[in-house]
Amino acid sequence: MAEKSFNVEVQIDYLDKVSKSSALQAIAELVWNALDADADNVYVNLNESEFGVSTISIEDDGSGIPYEKAERLFSSLGGSWKKDKLLSERSRFLHGKEGQGRFKVFSIGRFIEWNTTYVFDDVLHEYKIKGTADNKKRISISEKSHSHKVAAGTTVTIFEMLKNFSSLTPTKLSEFLSATLALYISKYPVVKVFVNGEQIDPTAQVLLDTTYTLDDVLYSDESYPYELQIIEWKTAKENEVFLCDQEGFPLISYEKKIRGTGTHSYSVYLKSAHLTKLSHEGIISLMDLEPSLRPALQQAEIQIKAHFSKRDQEKHRELIDKWKSEGVYPYNGKSENIVEEAERKVFDIMALNVIEYIPQFDNGDIKLKKFQFKLLKHIVGSCPDDLRTILEEVLSLSRDKQAELAGILKDASISSVINVSKIITDRLKFIAGLESLLFEKESRKVFKERSQLHKIMADNTWFFGESFTLSVNDKSLTEVLKEHLKSLGVKIPVDEKVTRIDGSVGIVDLMLTKSIGKNYADEREHIVIELKAPKVNIGQSEIEQVKSYAYAVAEDQRFIGLKTKWNFWVISNDLTPYARRELQQTNLPDGVIYKAEEMTIWIKTWSQLIQENKHRLDFLKEQLNISYGREDGLLFLKKKYAEYTKGVVFENELEKNIVES
């Protein structure tokens, strides 16, 4: 049969652009063309050889392509017969109206052939249309002839695959077409689509079908309603988001991956006449996003995440109820406080992810599961920082999934609550334990200042003020000067020692430092602390010692002229009459025995400092509903500072020894 050829009236670069597509999307376009031609049955066959897919055919029983219109339809883009029509001859909604879909097939194979049969004057005619990927602009059409076939229809055959399409398998193609055609087939159940002889059945695979109304979008002074339909599948599929016309027929796929949707298998259809209009105008591309489309996509993404968050909560409640009925859930009753509530949330998140990534865990031995849940509860409550180890090493989660889970924990402020709770609880226990060590009769006798009390307090400088940090620990006044200059950024060599007025070298227990603030970056405040053992009452010698340190700083020219406030403290359990007299100076604040412009000397007792700290933590203790006792405090100190409490007889141990003897 003689053929005639013609060129597609479009620039080749634009034709190359519109013909680019994934293999799955290109085949879907051919199926849509068949359905728009009122086909009831479409048969897609992937014919394989030892080298992979060799040919692909899409056969339908639609109305075919009239010979008289073929050249006009294929010679230009945008020449679709459907452009000004809403419905097909059989009153079905039309999918494609741009006349571009047929060219996407050139992204799959080198040679394409349309063998079409149509009715003209009540007689069946057939002919062929051919094109090549090497010269997309050149299309050839054979002469028409009477057909011996019994019905109209078109078969598109794709020869010589351009590459080995790994995603092009019957299973993946069935899944893709199920998602793509789900709404169409639900609307027109007479339609049947087969892949390698197996009929796809989207409706039988639907787990849940949910529709949301979104905000309207304004475009060209016209308001367009938007609707979002989410179909969840019973079997695992590649998740897809489609931008559709108002009837739900996909125009393009939204390639961006939406995080936060867990392991759900779904297809999403964003529907609006706005999208149809953008498609007609050729500006629906996601590469160069039309501004009016952005808010719709953002709102859709938010709604999708919210939907699956709700679905996860429903699924999680069912699982947790199951664990409770099995007796393996490690929490009982209602949460006693916000800390336990936070712990439960973290536990639930982690346990549910264990099940998600190790599903066989939930079907394992009940006793083993109960033990593992208790272990996870301990990690959540005591070592929340170790959760990252579980994410990375136990579950072997991807970095994306780790980031997603970390985001959930961060958004809920859960780990922060637990960490803060642990800090507050440990501090309250520390105070309770310190109080017992300092004031109980037996421990006070043997509790040493330098080797025990000093070491413990150097590790807990928060006790003296949250904003201060340790800068000098058990060093000479010369080291105090060096640290002082260092904190100010002043580079002055310290060649001579700082000595007291009598020429002796003073050793300070602790020096704490803080900056005054951003507006006073060059200013500092120091606290120099002299600790005394509980059995030593503050008297004349202790006061003279701390004064000698203060006066040494005041008289040393290397300290003068720098913007610094100095506080000198001497601390012990009790005072001698001499110290009490020193504190009765009417012109000074309570606790102060000397005050100058840049320097203040204080006498403080442990009971005062303990009460100040209790008062500071009291509000948080009540809000977190933290309970603790003296025994908890002693146990905390004995466990954490075992090295520094050797030889100290704890009162509870003494009572125990008496009872046992």
XYZ file of C-alpha atoms in Angstrom:
661
model
C 0.000 0.000 0.000
C 1.288 3.487 -0.868
C 2.049 5.774 2.025
C 1.979 9.505 2.485
C 4.207 11.380 4.890
C 3.996 14.759 6.610
C 5.847 16.750 9.207
C 4.586 17.623 12.665
C 4.233 21.397 12.681
C 6.256 22.194 15.785
C 9.856 22.942 16.707
C 11.817 19.767 17.370
C 13.047 20.949 20.789
C 9.454 21.440 21.946
C 8.469 18.046 20.525
C 11.399 16.470 22.388
C 10.194 18.156 25.572
C 6.565 16.980 25.408
C 7.570 13.464 24.377
C 9.706 12.958 27.482
C 8.007 10.639 29.947
C 8.445 7.595 32.115
C 7.573 4.301 30.422
C 4.644 3.788 32.814
C 3.235 7.261 32.149
C 3.655 6.887 28.372
C 1.725 3.602 28.332
C -0.941 5.157 30.559
C -1.377 7.932 27.981
C -2.069 5.349 25.271
C -4.602 3.627 27.530
C -6.284 7.000 28.134
C -6.474 7.559 24.367
C -8.225 4.209 24.056
C -10.713 5.075 26.803
C -11.345 8.528 25.300
C -12.225 6.646 22.085
C -14.941 4.851 24.115
C -13.109 1.538 24.409
C -14.689 -0.942 26.821
C -11.688 -3.248 26.772
C -7.996 -2.374 26.639
C -5.319 -5.068 26.450
C -1.730 -4.122 27.305
C 0.897 -6.755 26.596
C 4.579 -6.631 27.484
C 6.259 -9.153 25.203
C 9.574 -10.302 26.634
C 12.637 -11.936 25.167
C 15.837 -13.074 26.823
C 17.020 -9.445 26.716
C 13.953 -8.009 28.464
C 10.872 -6.336 26.995
C 11.057 -6.593 23.194
C 7.711 -5.132 22.082
C 4.702 -3.547 23.755
C 1.181 -3.547 22.368
C -1.918 -1.660 23.496
C -5.067 -2.986 21.849
C -8.546 -1.531 22.315
C -12.091 -1.885 20.992
C -12.732 1.835 20.750
C -13.962 3.855 17.796
C -10.572 4.037 16.068
C -8.984 7.059 14.351
C -10.880 8.315 11.261
C -8.572 8.341 8.231
C -9.933 11.707 7.143
C -8.747 13.295 10.421
C -5.446 11.453 10.928
C -3.119 13.913 9.230
C -4.657 16.873 11.053
C -4.476 15.049 14.398
C -0.838 13.995 14.027
C 0.561 16.972 12.139
C 0.422 19.418 15.015
C 0.492 19.494 18.794
C -2.690 20.763 20.357
C -4.711 19.392 17.493
C -6.726 16.971 19.573
C -10.299 16.281 18.506
C -11.177 16.424 22.221
C -10.091 20.008 22.793
C -13.525 21.605 22.728
C -15.469 18.609 23.972
C -16.307 17.575 27.542
C -17.808 14.173 26.756
C -17.091 11.355 24.334
C -19.645 9.962 21.883
C -20.841 7.612 24.640
C -21.039 10.456 27.181
C -17.861 9.603 29.057
C -15.672 12.353 30.427
C -12.623 12.926 28.279
C -9.126 12.778 29.705
C -6.665 14.262 27.203
C -7.336 17.452 25.260
C -3.883 18.703 24.303
C -3.019 16.225 21.539
C 0.363 15.614 23.203
C -0.074 12.274 24.961
C 0.421 10.172 21.841
C 3.932 11.589 21.375
C 5.081 10.380 24.824
C 5.327 6.890 23.361
C 8.532 7.990 21.583
C 10.247 7.929 24.984
C 9.906 4.118 25.056
C 10.690 2.636 21.621
C 12.375 3.537 18.358
C 9.487 2.528 16.051
C 5.791 3.079 16.759
C 2.883 1.765 14.714
C -0.830 2.583 15.091
C -2.992 -0.029 13.322
C -6.490 1.423 13.498
C -9.918 0.354 12.301
C -12.876 2.716 12.131
C -16.385 2.891 10.680
C -17.095 5.095 7.673
C -20.468 4.942 5.884
C -21.281 1.805 7.867
C -18.179 0.088 6.502
C -15.047 -0.872 8.465
C -11.817 0.614 7.126
C -8.284 0.177 8.387
C -4.868 1.749 7.863
C -1.543 2.295 9.682
C 0.222 5.306 11.122
C 3.984 5.066 11.703
C 6.587 7.180 13.435
C 10.176 6.897 14.643
C 11.916 8.275 17.716
C 14.881 9.226 15.532
C 12.694 11.647 13.546
C 9.615 12.441 15.614
C 8.568 15.196 13.243
C 8.072 12.781 10.344
C 4.831 10.768 10.417
C 3.671 8.418 7.646
C 0.167 7.121 6.947
C -0.693 4.177 4.705
C -3.650 4.127 2.356
C -6.904 2.976 3.915
C -8.583 -0.250 2.845
C -11.670 -2.256 3.687
C -11.125 -4.236 6.828
C -11.983 -7.890 7.434
C -12.137 -7.262 11.170
C -15.464 -7.490 12.953
C -15.199 -4.302 15.020
C -13.433 -0.980 15.234
C -10.425 -0.451 17.445
C -6.765 0.492 17.520
C -3.597 -1.427 18.310
C -0.473 0.563 19.101
C 2.750 -1.456 18.873
C 6.092 -0.240 20.182
C 9.232 -1.836 18.710
C 12.926 -1.693 19.672
C 13.025 -0.445 23.259
C 15.294 2.569 23.668
C 16.674 1.197 26.927
C 16.154 -1.522 29.491
C 13.258 -0.177 31.555
C 13.707 -1.810 34.970
C 10.391 -0.383 36.208
C 8.494 -1.837 33.273
C 7.140 -5.148 34.578
C 3.577 -6.507 34.401
C 3.203 -6.145 38.186
C 4.395 -2.538 38.343
C 2.407 -1.593 35.266
C -0.756 -3.125 36.788
C -0.213 -1.200 40.015
C 0.401 2.049 38.168
C -2.657 1.667 35.942
C -4.790 0.676 38.950
C -3.909 3.928 40.688
C -4.185 6.006 37.521
C -7.522 4.603 36.398
C -9.137 4.012 39.787
C -11.584 6.911 39.603
C -12.408 6.350 35.928
C -13.151 2.658 36.366
C -15.246 3.335 39.485
C -17.278 5.816 37.393
C -17.537 3.513 34.354
C -17.483 -0.091 35.653
C -18.065 -1.462 32.132
C -14.434 -0.579 31.346
C -11.904 -3.404 31.650
C -8.133 -3.051 31.357
C -5.851 -6.079 31.126
C -2.087 -6.360 31.554
C -0.656 -9.539 30.033
C -4.080 -11.137 30.276
C -4.741 -10.196 33.930
C -7.555 -7.712 34.537
C -6.698 -4.831 36.835
C -9.307 -4.260 39.539
C -8.625 -1.030 41.430
C -11.897 -1.062 43.391
C -11.202 -4.493 44.919
C -7.871 -3.214 46.226
C -9.242 -0.054 47.855
C -8.803 -0.044 51.616
C -10.172 3.429 52.272
C -11.422 6.278 50.085
C -11.475 9.751 51.669
C -12.218 13.140 50.116
C -11.403 16.608 51.503
C -12.479 20.044 50.322
C -9.589 22.503 50.079
C -9.562 26.285 49.789
C -10.387 27.864 46.446
C -7.588 29.227 44.273
C -7.838 32.560 42.480
C -6.500 32.608 38.917
C -7.126 35.246 36.240
C -9.762 36.875 38.462
C -11.705 33.618 38.692
C -12.090 31.417 41.773
C -11.549 27.656 41.332
C -12.658 25.070 43.929
C -10.206 22.312 44.870
C -10.831 18.795 46.104
C -8.389 16.220 47.430
C -9.176 12.524 47.204
C -6.973 9.966 48.978
C -7.335 6.293 48.111
C -5.491 3.830 50.351
C -4.670 0.437 48.881
C -4.782 -2.960 50.564
C -1.621 -4.103 48.806
C 1.704 -2.319 48.544
C 1.943 0.069 45.609
C 4.198 2.882 44.512
C 2.653 5.967 46.106
C 1.441 8.479 43.543
C 0.050 12.005 43.659
C -1.853 13.087 40.541
C -2.872 16.560 39.456
C -6.284 16.014 37.860
C -9.132 17.746 36.133
C -12.308 18.330 38.151
C -13.519 14.808 37.343
C -10.396 13.248 38.828
C -8.720 12.187 35.612
C -4.923 12.623 36.002
C -3.207 15.289 33.922
C 0.324 14.851 35.314
C 2.051 13.121 38.207
C 3.377 15.146 41.141
C 6.897 13.780 41.484
C 7.815 15.326 44.846
C 7.984 12.761 47.631
C 5.708 13.611 50.550
C 7.299 12.733 53.877
C 5.407 11.875 57.005
C 3.029 9.368 55.385
C 4.619 6.299 56.968
C 4.296 2.959 55.220
C 0.814 3.584 53.848
C 0.166 2.609 50.237
C -1.928 5.255 48.525
C -2.842 7.330 45.514
C -3.808 10.982 45.827
C -5.899 12.949 43.342
C -5.817 16.742 43.520
C -8.804 17.852 41.435
C -9.783 21.234 40.031
C -10.855 22.971 36.836
C -7.925 25.287 37.604
C -5.560 22.428 36.759
C -7.461 21.789 33.535
C -7.070 25.428 32.568
C -3.343 25.423 33.342
C -3.007 22.250 31.276
C -4.814 23.867 28.317
C -2.505 26.866 28.583
C 0.569 24.603 28.718
C 1.771 25.927 32.108
C 1.019 23.007 34.406
C 4.671 21.916 34.470
C 6.096 21.303 37.941
C 9.556 22.295 36.766
C 8.525 25.916 36.350
C 5.669 26.169 38.841
C 2.864 28.586 37.986
C 2.442 30.851 41.096
C -1.286 30.177 41.497
C -0.575 26.457 41.786
C 1.802 26.788 44.737
C -0.794 27.404 47.523
C -2.927 24.504 46.292
C 0.047 22.120 46.392
C 1.126 23.357 49.822
C -2.371 22.953 51.237
C -2.690 19.501 49.667
C 0.596 18.383 51.221
C -0.496 19.594 54.658
C -3.822 17.774 54.343
C -2.149 14.557 53.155
C 0.191 14.562 56.161
C -2.697 15.310 58.528
C -4.746 12.490 57.017
C -2.040 9.888 57.487
C -1.164 11.207 60.925
C -4.757 10.561 61.936
C -4.694 7.131 60.289
C -1.476 6.292 62.152
C -3.044 7.337 65.443
C -5.999 5.029 64.783
C -3.697 2.141 63.896
C -1.445 2.863 66.863
C -4.343 2.903 69.315
C -5.380 -0.528 68.053
C -1.841 -1.889 68.519
C -1.413 -0.398 71.987
C -4.802 -1.790 73.053
C -3.586 -5.178 71.798
C -0.384 -4.919 73.868
C -2.406 -3.974 76.935
C -4.663 -6.996 76.474
C -1.552 -9.191 76.143
C -0.126 -7.715 79.353
C 3.129 -6.592 77.725
C 2.546 -2.817 77.729
C 4.890 -1.473 80.475
C 2.638 1.325 81.772
C -0.472 0.972 83.936
C -3.450 3.268 84.328
C -3.284 6.971 83.579
C -0.088 9.022 83.535
C 0.751 10.396 86.962
C 2.418 13.541 85.632
C 3.527 15.237 82.440
C 6.899 13.481 82.591
C 5.346 10.032 82.499
C 2.985 11.256 79.797
C 5.991 12.387 77.747
C 7.779 9.092 78.395
C 4.744 7.165 77.181
C 4.651 9.190 73.982
C 8.307 8.461 73.247
C 7.859 4.807 74.160
C 4.836 4.523 71.876
C 6.684 6.152 68.967
C 9.703 3.886 69.373
C 7.718 0.684 69.997
C 5.469 1.289 67.007
C 8.500 1.862 64.790
C 10.072 -1.349 66.061
C 6.917 -3.163 64.932
C 6.955 -1.329 61.601
C 10.541 -2.283 60.781
C 10.652 -5.652 62.575
C 7.062 -6.890 62.076
C 7.887 -10.396 63.310
C 8.577 -8.886 66.739
C 4.868 -8.439 67.407
C 4.226 -12.109 66.698
C 6.999 -13.348 68.971
C 7.020 -14.873 72.426
C 4.928 -12.864 74.917
C 7.485 -13.157 77.747
C 10.309 -11.978 75.480
C 8.220 -9.082 74.182
C 7.334 -8.052 77.734
C 11.012 -8.048 78.713
C 12.027 -6.053 75.631
C 9.292 -3.500 76.224
C 10.492 -3.029 79.816
C 14.019 -2.525 78.517
C 12.814 0.074 76.012
C 10.836 1.816 78.770
C 14.014 2.050 80.868
C 15.963 3.587 77.982
C 13.197 6.117 77.293
C 12.911 7.161 80.930
C 16.569 7.145 81.940
C 18.672 7.438 78.780
C 16.630 9.186 76.046
C 19.837 10.109 74.237
C 20.419 6.386 73.590
C 17.335 6.286 71.377
C 19.480 7.349 68.415
C 21.464 4.132 68.833
C 18.229 2.175 68.484
C 17.306 4.132 65.363
C 20.697 3.673 63.738
C 21.996 0.306 64.883
C 19.005 -1.769 65.999
C 16.373 -0.743 63.458
C 18.928 0.280 60.789
C 16.645 3.086 59.658
C 17.565 5.204 56.676
C 18.800 8.729 57.324
C 15.511 10.108 55.977
C 13.504 7.973 58.399
C 15.822 8.872 61.275
C 15.344 12.547 60.460
C 11.584 12.057 60.259
C 11.453 10.361 63.667
C 13.790 12.929 65.190
C 11.454 15.615 63.856
C 8.465 13.956 65.515
C 10.262 13.807 68.851
C 11.451 17.388 68.505
C 8.028 18.713 67.494
C 6.456 17.073 70.508
C 9.207 18.435 72.817
C 9.104 14.989 74.370
C 12.813 14.307 74.777
C 13.279 17.798 76.168
C 10.625 17.198 78.815
C 12.264 13.933 79.821
C 15.757 15.442 79.889
C 14.618 18.464 81.887
C 12.701 16.214 84.266
C 15.787 14.069 84.790
C 17.954 17.134 85.453
C 15.454 18.562 87.963
C 14.979 15.202 89.688
C 18.741 14.647 89.939
C 19.233 18.133 91.371
C 16.509 17.668 93.965
C 18.016 14.335 94.965
C 21.450 15.968 95.112
C 20.148 18.673 97.449
C 18.429 16.098 99.672
C 21.578 13.984 99.822
C 23.855 16.977 100.450
C 21.581 18.137 103.243
C 21.900 14.768 104.953
C 25.684 14.686 104.570
C 26.107 18.187 105.931
C 23.720 18.021 108.865
C 23.468 14.411 110.031
C 25.538 13.884 113.134
C 27.651 10.924 112.030
C 28.427 12.030 108.492
C 29.191 15.610 109.536
C 32.021 14.412 111.786
C 33.982 12.752 108.992
C 32.894 14.650 105.877
C 36.065 16.364 104.667
C 36.272 19.726 102.990
C 38.978 19.360 100.321
C 38.887 15.685 99.367
C 35.109 15.219 99.506
C 32.917 18.335 99.747
C 35.148 20.309 97.398
C 35.146 17.579 94.718
C 31.383 17.135 94.819
C 30.603 20.859 94.629
C 33.067 21.419 91.772
C 30.877 19.040 89.767
C 27.677 20.912 90.681
C 28.373 24.613 90.231
C 24.684 25.171 89.325
C 24.150 25.078 93.102
C 25.784 28.533 93.374
C 23.988 30.080 90.398
C 22.729 28.817 87.018
C 24.541 31.471 85.000
C 27.998 30.783 86.484
C 30.513 28.268 85.186
C 33.601 26.873 86.878
C 36.759 28.654 85.785
C 39.207 27.848 88.642
C 39.226 24.750 90.826
C 41.608 24.520 93.803
C 44.188 26.905 92.340
C 46.260 29.863 93.524
C 45.343 33.525 93.225
C 47.813 33.690 90.336
C 45.645 31.197 88.419
C 42.619 33.295 89.349
C 44.298 36.271 87.670
C 45.147 34.241 84.557
C 41.597 32.957 84.174
C 40.216 36.393 84.842
C 42.313 37.969 82.082
C 41.527 35.079 79.754
C 37.770 35.520 80.251
C 38.110 39.175 79.268
C 40.299 38.434 76.263
C 43.117 40.533 77.725
C 46.605 39.349 76.793
C 48.833 40.484 79.674
C 51.729 38.216 80.685
C 51.511 37.059 84.329
C 55.179 36.862 85.317
C 54.809 37.492 89.045
C 52.611 35.668 91.518
C 49.589 37.255 93.149
C 50.120 37.168 96.932
C 48.164 38.175 99.977
C 49.093 41.282 101.950
C 51.358 39.206 104.194
C 53.170 37.832 101.133
C 51.772 34.313 101.338
C 50.205 32.437 98.429
C 46.453 31.840 98.766
C 44.690 28.771 97.334
C 41.038 29.325 96.441
C 38.614 26.416 96.381
C 36.409 27.493 93.465
C 36.056 30.458 91.164
C 32.934 30.765 89.061
C 32.518 33.202 86.178
C 29.703 34.635 84.097
C 29.507 37.332 81.428
C 27.121 40.200 82.195
C 25.311 40.031 78.854
C 25.420 40.933 75.177
C 25.172 44.647 75.855
C 28.176 44.453 78.171
C 30.407 42.005 76.386
C 33.555 43.240 78.130
C 32.149 42.886 81.655
C 32.449 39.857 83.923
C 31.315 38.732 87.337
C 33.231 36.245 89.494
C 32.420 34.306 92.623
C 35.436 33.100 94.619
C 34.280 30.429 97.059
C 36.001 29.176 100.191
C 34.397 25.940 101.357
C 34.625 24.732 104.958
C 33.914 21.250 106.278
C 30.554 20.925 108.100
C 32.244 20.528 111.472
C 34.095 23.886 111.061
C 32.114 26.933 112.141
C 32.926 30.213 110.387
C 34.935 32.393 112.734
C 37.651 35.011 112.747
C 40.307 32.939 110.989
C 37.916 31.869 108.198
C 36.778 35.462 107.715
C 40.339 36.766 107.670
C 41.274 34.117 105.110
C 38.594 35.153 102.616
C 39.292 38.850 103.252
C 42.967 38.274 102.491
C 41.988 36.842 99.085
C 39.690 39.766 98.391
C 42.212 42.397 99.415
C 44.946 40.704 97.372
C 42.761 41.104 94.281
C 41.917 44.706 95.231
C 45.544 45.688 95.719
C 47.001 43.941 92.657
C 47.268 46.516 89.839
C 46.680 43.805 87.219
C 43.048 43.491 88.377
C 42.429 47.249 88.480
C 40.602 49.107 85.693
C 38.824 46.072 84.281
C 35.020 45.970 84.341
C 34.518 43.147 86.821
C 32.385 42.474 89.864
C 33.959 40.270 92.525
C 32.079 38.246 95.111
C 33.965 36.344 97.809
C 32.040 33.687 99.726
C 32.956 31.660 102.760
C 30.536 28.781 103.375
C 29.982 26.359 106.246
C 27.218 24.948 108.450
C 27.281 27.441 111.305
C 28.856 30.658 112.600
C 30.819 31.648 115.701
C 29.736 34.699 117.754
C 32.519 36.618 115.997
C 30.998 35.982 112.578
C 27.528 36.854 113.808
C 28.868 40.212 115.009
C 30.447 40.815 111.607
C 27.026 40.318 110.004
C 25.358 42.917 112.224
C 26.752 45.927 110.355
C 23.706 48.122 109.755
C 24.923 49.690 106.521
C 25.340 46.366 104.668
C 22.851 43.899 103.130
C 22.107 40.602 104.872
C 25.024 38.193 104.631
C 27.561 40.857 103.607
C 30.544 41.744 105.824
C 32.386 44.012 103.371
C 31.278 45.982 100.322
C 33.209 48.207 97.949
C 32.472 49.482 94.443
C 33.588 46.329 92.633
C 33.839 43.856 95.494
C 31.555 42.183 98.039
C 32.466 39.652 100.756
C 29.747 37.287 101.935
C 29.231 34.812 104.748
C 26.839 32.067 103.703
C 25.590 28.914 105.364
C 24.743 25.659 103.653
C 21.206 25.829 104.999
C 20.688 29.219 103.308
C 21.978 27.964 99.961
C 19.961 24.754 100.190
C 16.760 26.682 100.897
C 17.464 29.066 98.005
C 17.908 26.124 95.627
C 14.813 24.350 96.912
C 12.805 27.522 96.410
C 14.184 27.926 92.878
C 13.284 24.334 91.924
C 10.021 24.137 93.841
C 7.805 25.391 91.015
C 9.232 22.883 88.520
C 8.966 20.104 91.105
C 5.253 20.794 91.500
C 4.618 21.103 87.763
C 6.432 17.859 87.012
C 4.902 16.150 90.071
C 8.308 14.837 91.131
C 8.458 12.914 94.391
C 11.684 12.050 96.205
C 12.898 11.531 99.754
C 16.004 11.700 101.900
C 16.804 8.064 101.129
C 16.656 8.828 97.386
C 19.090 11.705 97.865
C 21.590 9.660 99.872
C 21.403 6.805 97.397
C 21.949 9.252 94.528
C 25.093 10.744 96.137
C 26.450 7.395 97.188
C 26.012 6.012 93.674
C 27.202 9.016 91.661
C 29.998 10.143 94.030
C 31.124 6.854 95.510
C 34.763 7.909 95.111
C 34.210 11.079 97.142
C 32.063 9.594 99.914
C 34.402 6.836 101.057
C 34.480 6.587 104.816
C 31.274 8.544 105.261
C 28.761 6.538 107.291
C 25.262 7.227 106.001
C 22.650 7.402 108.739
C 20.453 4.773 107.127
C 23.422 2.396 107.042
C 24.123 3.135 110.710
C 20.519 2.346 111.621
C 20.707 -0.844 109.589
C 23.918 -1.917 111.370
C 22.354 -1.243 114.789
C 19.280 -3.308 113.915
C 21.386 -6.174 112.565
C 23.677 -6.173 115.619
